[in-house]
GROMACS .gro file of C-alpha atoms in nm:
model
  117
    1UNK     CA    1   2.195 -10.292   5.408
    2UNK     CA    2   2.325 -10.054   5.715
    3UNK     CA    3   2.009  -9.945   5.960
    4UNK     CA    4   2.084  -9.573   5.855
    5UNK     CA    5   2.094  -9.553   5.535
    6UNK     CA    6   1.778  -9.561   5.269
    7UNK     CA    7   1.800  -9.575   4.913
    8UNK     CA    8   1.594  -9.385   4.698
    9UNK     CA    9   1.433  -9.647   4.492
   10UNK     CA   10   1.093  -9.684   4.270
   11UNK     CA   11   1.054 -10.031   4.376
   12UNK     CA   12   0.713 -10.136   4.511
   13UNK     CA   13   0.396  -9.948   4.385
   14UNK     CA   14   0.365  -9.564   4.418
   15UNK     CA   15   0.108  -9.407   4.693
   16UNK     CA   16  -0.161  -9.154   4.569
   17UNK     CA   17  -0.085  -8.828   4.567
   18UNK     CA   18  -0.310  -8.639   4.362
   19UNK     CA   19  -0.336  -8.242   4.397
   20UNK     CA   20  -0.680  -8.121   4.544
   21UNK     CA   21  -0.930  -8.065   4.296
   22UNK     CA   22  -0.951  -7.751   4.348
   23UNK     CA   23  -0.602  -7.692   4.340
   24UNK     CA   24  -0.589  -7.783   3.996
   25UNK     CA   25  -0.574  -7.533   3.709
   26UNK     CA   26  -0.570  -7.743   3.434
   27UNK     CA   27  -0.513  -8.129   3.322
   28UNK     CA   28  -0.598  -8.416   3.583
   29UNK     CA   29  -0.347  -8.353   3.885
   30UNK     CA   30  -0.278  -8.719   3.899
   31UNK     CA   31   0.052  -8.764   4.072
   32UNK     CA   32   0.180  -9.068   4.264
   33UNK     CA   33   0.483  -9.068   4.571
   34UNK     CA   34   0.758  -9.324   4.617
   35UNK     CA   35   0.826  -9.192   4.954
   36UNK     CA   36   1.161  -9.364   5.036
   37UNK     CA   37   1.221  -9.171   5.419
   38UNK     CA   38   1.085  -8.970   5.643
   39UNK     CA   39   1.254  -8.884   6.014
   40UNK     CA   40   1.155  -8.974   6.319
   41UNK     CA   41   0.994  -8.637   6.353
   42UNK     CA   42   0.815  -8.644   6.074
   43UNK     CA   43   0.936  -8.334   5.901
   44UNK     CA   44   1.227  -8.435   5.646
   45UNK     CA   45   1.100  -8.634   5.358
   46UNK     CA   46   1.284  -8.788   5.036
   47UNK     CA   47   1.206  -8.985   4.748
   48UNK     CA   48   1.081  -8.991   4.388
   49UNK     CA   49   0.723  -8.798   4.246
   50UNK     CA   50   0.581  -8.816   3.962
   51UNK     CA   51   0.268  -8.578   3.819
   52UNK     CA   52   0.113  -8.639   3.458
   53UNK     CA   53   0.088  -8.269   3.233
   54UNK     CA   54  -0.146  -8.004   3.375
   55UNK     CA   55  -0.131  -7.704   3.601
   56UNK     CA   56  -0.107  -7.678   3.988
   57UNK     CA   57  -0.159  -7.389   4.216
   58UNK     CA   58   0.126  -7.408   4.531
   59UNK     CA   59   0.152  -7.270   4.838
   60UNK     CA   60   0.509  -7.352   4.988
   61UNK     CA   61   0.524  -7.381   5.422
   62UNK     CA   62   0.801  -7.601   5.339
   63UNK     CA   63   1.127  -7.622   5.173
   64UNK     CA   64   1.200  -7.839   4.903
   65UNK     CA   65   1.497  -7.956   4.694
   66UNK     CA   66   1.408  -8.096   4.354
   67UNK     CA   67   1.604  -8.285   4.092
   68UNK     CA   68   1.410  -8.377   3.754
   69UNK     CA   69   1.486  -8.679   3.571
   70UNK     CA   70   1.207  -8.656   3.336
   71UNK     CA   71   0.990  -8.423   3.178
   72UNK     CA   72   0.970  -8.013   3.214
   73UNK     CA   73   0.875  -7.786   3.525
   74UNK     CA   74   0.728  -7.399   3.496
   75UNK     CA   75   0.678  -7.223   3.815
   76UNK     CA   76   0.558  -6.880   3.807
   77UNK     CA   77   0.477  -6.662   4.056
   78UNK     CA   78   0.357  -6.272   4.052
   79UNK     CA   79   0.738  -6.161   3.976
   80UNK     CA   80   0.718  -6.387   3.656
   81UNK     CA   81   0.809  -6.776   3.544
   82UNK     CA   82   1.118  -6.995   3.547
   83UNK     CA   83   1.141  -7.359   3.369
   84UNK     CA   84   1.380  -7.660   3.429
   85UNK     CA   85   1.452  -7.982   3.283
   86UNK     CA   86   1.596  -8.328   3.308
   87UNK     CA   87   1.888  -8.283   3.469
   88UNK     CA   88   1.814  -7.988   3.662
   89UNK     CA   89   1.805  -7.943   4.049
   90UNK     CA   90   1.653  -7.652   4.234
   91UNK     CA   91   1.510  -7.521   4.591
   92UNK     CA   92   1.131  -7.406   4.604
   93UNK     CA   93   1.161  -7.198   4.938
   94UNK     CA   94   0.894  -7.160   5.189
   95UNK     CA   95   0.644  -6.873   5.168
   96UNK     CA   96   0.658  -6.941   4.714
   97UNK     CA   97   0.302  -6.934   4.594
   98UNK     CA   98   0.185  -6.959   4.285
   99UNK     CA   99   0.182  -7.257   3.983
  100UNK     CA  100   0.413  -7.581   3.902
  101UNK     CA  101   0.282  -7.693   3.527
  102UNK     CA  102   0.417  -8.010   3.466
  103UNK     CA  103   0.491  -8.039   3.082
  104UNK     CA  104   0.456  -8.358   2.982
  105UNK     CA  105   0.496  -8.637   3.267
  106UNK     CA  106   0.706  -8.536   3.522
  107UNK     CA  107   0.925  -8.713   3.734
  108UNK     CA  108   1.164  -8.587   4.051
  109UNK     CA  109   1.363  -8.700   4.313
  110UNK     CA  110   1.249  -8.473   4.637
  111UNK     CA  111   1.411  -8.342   5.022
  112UNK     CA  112   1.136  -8.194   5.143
  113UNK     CA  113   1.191  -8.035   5.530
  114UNK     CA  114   0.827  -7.934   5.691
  115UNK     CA  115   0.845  -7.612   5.916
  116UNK     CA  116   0.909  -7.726   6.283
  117UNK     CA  117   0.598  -7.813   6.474
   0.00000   0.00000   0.00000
C-alpha cells in the first residue's frame, strides 16, 4: 500500500468514544471510533463512528462532513430539525449547537477539520 494513502476500514477493534454523561439527553451515549487518519497537525480526522439510539447535545468548533451508511440522524437546533439517512452525506458547520438523536444504531463515515490552533 502507497505511504500516502489510508483506507477507511473497520478492521481492528473500535476505540471508546462515548458522549459525556452529561451531554447526554437520553439513551446510553455509547459510541465507538474507527479512526482511520489524522494529519500531522492533528486537526483533520477521517474514519467510521458508530453511536447506539439516544439523544446528544453538540456544540460544533469544528467542521464535519458526514456520510451515513446505517441508521437515521435528527439534528435540531433553535431554527428547527433536519433528518438524514443511509445514503445521505452532509456538513455540520462550526458554531451548530444543539442535538444529534441517533435513531436506531448509527453508523458514519467522518472528515472532521479542528479549528487551527
Amino acid at each position: 500500500m502507497p505511504a500516502h494513502v489510508h483506507p477507511l476500514s473497520r478492521a481492528g477493534a473500535p476505540d471508546p468514544a462515548d458522549a459525556a454523561p452529561e451531554r447526554v439527553l437520553a439513551g446510553s451515549g455509547v459510541a465507538r471510533v474507527w479512526n482511520a487518519f489524522s494529519d500531522a497537525a492533528g486537526r483533520f480526522h477521517c474514519g467510521h463512528w458508530q453511536a447506539e439510539p439516544g439523544v446528544v447535545a453538540v456544540n460544533y468548533s469544528e467542521d464535519e462532513l458526514c456520510l451515513l451508511i446505517e441508521g437515521r440522524v435528527r439534528l435540531t437546533d433553535a431554527a428547527g430539525s433536519v433528518e438524514f439517512g443511509p445514503g445521505d452525506a452532509f456538513v455540520i458547520a462550526a458554531g451548530f449547537r444543539g442535538s444529534w438523536e441517533s435513531i436506531g444504531r448509527v453508523t458514519k463515515i467522518y472528515a472532521i477539520l479542528e479549528p487551527a490552533g
